[in-house]
């Protein structure tokens, strides 16, 4: 995968991304996706290898696809964006995180918009979904800026949540379906 936006590259993961991902895990940026990351240095290399293999398969309806978000100018990895299949809804969703020192710059929305448009345009999925806890206003704003529409609010327990919490549900549909 290689997508280019005004300020960013969204690209396939590489073994050299391990250090950046471990640093972002240490600042808590990966906790919502992976849960406890206190020992991620022990498994991050395997995660990246698996992500690289899944990238080759390129099936957003099967497994988690993860991509690096890189600043064009500095070449620094600032986060990740990807897809994940929601077994409980039988729908493809999006995932993302930005390292703490890079937040507040609109990188997540920019990368998420590029990724979602890519997957919706290529025809394998005609709808992408996302969930965000209602108290995570930054994530809710990110999804809206990336073109996702709020469709529901209800209690939900995601994979690494210890308990149900009030969550917003978002969807973004393919352009071909938007006209219907």
XYZ file of N, CA and C in Angstrom, residues 11-22 45 48 52 70 77:
51
model
N 1.576 4.035 4.099
C 2.336 3.004 3.402
C 2.346 1.702 4.181
N 2.731 0.661 3.484
C 2.873 -0.648 4.113
C 3.905 -0.577 5.237
N 3.683 -1.377 6.257
C 4.642 -1.442 7.350
C 5.940 -2.076 6.883
N 7.021 -1.698 7.549
C 8.354 -2.225 7.274
C 8.978 -2.631 8.603
N 9.917 -3.569 8.597
C 10.579 -3.952 9.858
C 11.183 -2.755 10.596
N 11.634 -1.753 9.862
C 12.233 -0.574 10.496
C 11.222 0.272 11.277
N 9.932 -0.014 11.162
C 8.903 0.728 11.904
C 8.782 0.262 13.351
N 9.418 -0.848 13.677
C 9.279 -1.429 15.012
C 9.600 -0.419 16.119
N 10.698 0.270 16.018
C 11.111 1.209 17.064
C 10.066 2.309 17.257
N 9.561 2.877 16.173
C 8.542 3.927 16.271
C 7.273 3.410 16.931
N 6.860 2.195 16.569
C 5.645 1.629 17.147
C 5.837 1.355 18.640
N 7.000 0.874 19.020
C 7.268 0.639 20.444
C 7.244 1.953 21.214
N 7.804 -7.004 16.814
C 8.418 -7.513 15.595
C 7.518 -8.539 14.921
N 4.516 -6.805 13.308
C 4.848 -6.156 12.038
C 5.019 -7.195 10.937
N 2.709 -7.326 7.635
C 3.275 -7.319 6.280
C 2.702 -8.469 5.443
N 3.320 8.283 7.788
C 4.647 8.906 7.814
C 4.545 10.353 7.345
N 7.623 8.265 11.331
C 6.367 7.539 11.504
C 5.625 8.186 12.668
